[in-house]
Amino acid sequence: DLAFISSMSLSTFKREFKSLFGDSPAHYIKNRRLQHAASTLLSSEESIANIAFGSGFQDVTTFSDSFQKKYLTSPSKYRLSQNRN
């Protein structure tokens, strides 16, 4: 969709995006969603499921797996450990 909106072919869009942001569009967007989720975990008492869906993830399992890979801890442990500091 972004390539279409930008009037570029998919491969051209991906190449231009990577040259500007140093990352693929999919990986960049996923990281931004995870950053949003991490921030929300610290600033609200909202459930992890609601935070996952609010951050653009389709299901909680995918969110938790992705969060674990990026932050090396589960979303609930992240919330607890950051709130103690």
GROMACS .gro file of C-alpha atoms in nm:
model
   85
    1ASP     CA    1   0.000   0.000   0.000
    2LEU     CA    2   0.279   0.243   0.086
    3ALA     CA    3   0.454   0.172  -0.244
    4PHE     CA    4   0.129   0.239  -0.432
    5ILE     CA    5   0.065   0.563  -0.242
    6SER     CA    6   0.422   0.670  -0.321
    7SER     CA    7   0.374   0.586  -0.690
    8MET     CA    8   0.667   0.344  -0.679
    9SER     CA    9   0.709  -0.020  -0.756
   10LEU     CA   10   0.735  -0.240  -0.450
   11SER     CA   11   1.105  -0.310  -0.503
   12THR     CA   12   1.185   0.060  -0.560
   13PHE     CA   13   0.991   0.159  -0.250
   14LYS     CA   14   1.170  -0.100  -0.035
   15ARG     CA   15   1.509   0.008  -0.170
   16GLU     CA   16   1.437   0.381  -0.112
   17PHE     CA   17   1.292   0.315   0.234
   18LYS     CA   18   1.596   0.112   0.337
   19SER     CA   19   1.832   0.384   0.212
   20LEU     CA   20   1.647   0.647   0.416
   21PHE     CA   21   1.573   0.454   0.735
   22GLY     CA   22   1.836   0.180   0.731
   23ASP     CA   23   1.575  -0.091   0.772
   24SER     CA   24   1.308  -0.271   0.573
   25PRO     CA   25   0.958  -0.120   0.590
   26ALA     CA   26   0.815  -0.427   0.765
   27HIS     CA   27   1.090  -0.441   1.028
   28TYR     CA   28   1.073  -0.064   1.086
   29ILE     CA   29   0.695  -0.073   1.138
   30LYS     CA   30   0.719  -0.373   1.368
   31ASN     CA   31   0.983  -0.198   1.581
   32ARG     CA   32   0.770   0.117   1.602
   33ARG     CA   33   0.473  -0.092   1.715
   34LEU     CA   34   0.688  -0.259   1.981
   35GLN     CA   35   0.819   0.077   2.100
   36HIS     CA   36   0.462   0.203   2.128
   37ALA     CA   37   0.365  -0.108   2.324
   38ALA     CA   38   0.663  -0.074   2.559
   39SER     CA   39   0.574   0.289   2.628
   40THR     CA   40   0.210   0.201   2.687
   41LEU     CA   41   0.304  -0.083   2.922
   42LEU     CA   42   0.480   0.171   3.143
   43SER     CA   43   0.225   0.448   3.125
   44SER     CA   44  -0.102   0.260   3.171
   45GLU     CA   45  -0.260  -0.028   3.356
   46GLU     CA   46  -0.429  -0.147   3.038
   47SER     CA   47  -0.423  -0.523   2.980
   48ILE     CA   48  -0.144  -0.667   2.772
   49ALA     CA   49  -0.399  -0.796   2.519
   50ASN     CA   50  -0.543  -0.446   2.472
   51ILE     CA   51  -0.194  -0.301   2.436
   52ALA     CA   52  -0.107  -0.567   2.178
   53PHE     CA   53  -0.416  -0.492   1.969
   54GLY     CA   54  -0.378  -0.117   2.019
   55SER     CA   55  -0.022  -0.140   1.891
   56GLY     CA   56  -0.134  -0.308   1.571
   57PHE     CA   57  -0.067  -0.674   1.644
   58GLN     CA   58  -0.321  -0.931   1.525
   59ASP     CA   59  -0.290  -1.157   1.828
   60VAL     CA   60  -0.131  -1.164   2.172
   61THR     CA   61   0.095  -1.461   2.099
   62THR     CA   62   0.266  -1.288   1.807
   63PHE     CA   63   0.298  -0.972   2.014
   64SER     CA   64   0.449  -1.155   2.311
   65ASP     CA   65   0.697  -1.345   2.093
   66SER     CA   66   0.806  -1.027   1.913
   67PHE     CA   67   0.831  -0.834   2.240
   68GLN     CA   68   1.040  -1.110   2.398
   69LYS     CA   69   1.282  -1.107   2.104
   70LYS     CA   70   1.328  -0.730   2.111
   71TYR     CA   71   1.336  -0.664   2.486
   72LEU     CA   72   1.457  -1.007   2.609
   73THR     CA   73   1.171  -1.028   2.859
   74SER     CA   74   0.798  -1.082   2.853
   75PRO     CA   75   0.564  -0.780   2.840
   76SER     CA   76   0.441  -0.843   3.195
   77LYS     CA   77   0.794  -0.875   3.337
   78TYR     CA   78   0.897  -0.564   3.142
   79ARG     CA   79   0.612  -0.370   3.302
   80LEU     CA   80   0.703  -0.492   3.652
   81SER     CA   81   1.078  -0.438   3.622
   82GLN     CA   82   1.046  -0.088   3.474
   83ASN     CA   83   0.792   0.025   3.731
   84ARG     CA   84   1.030  -0.067   4.014
   85ASN     CA   85   1.308   0.158   3.881
   0.00000   0.00000   0.00000
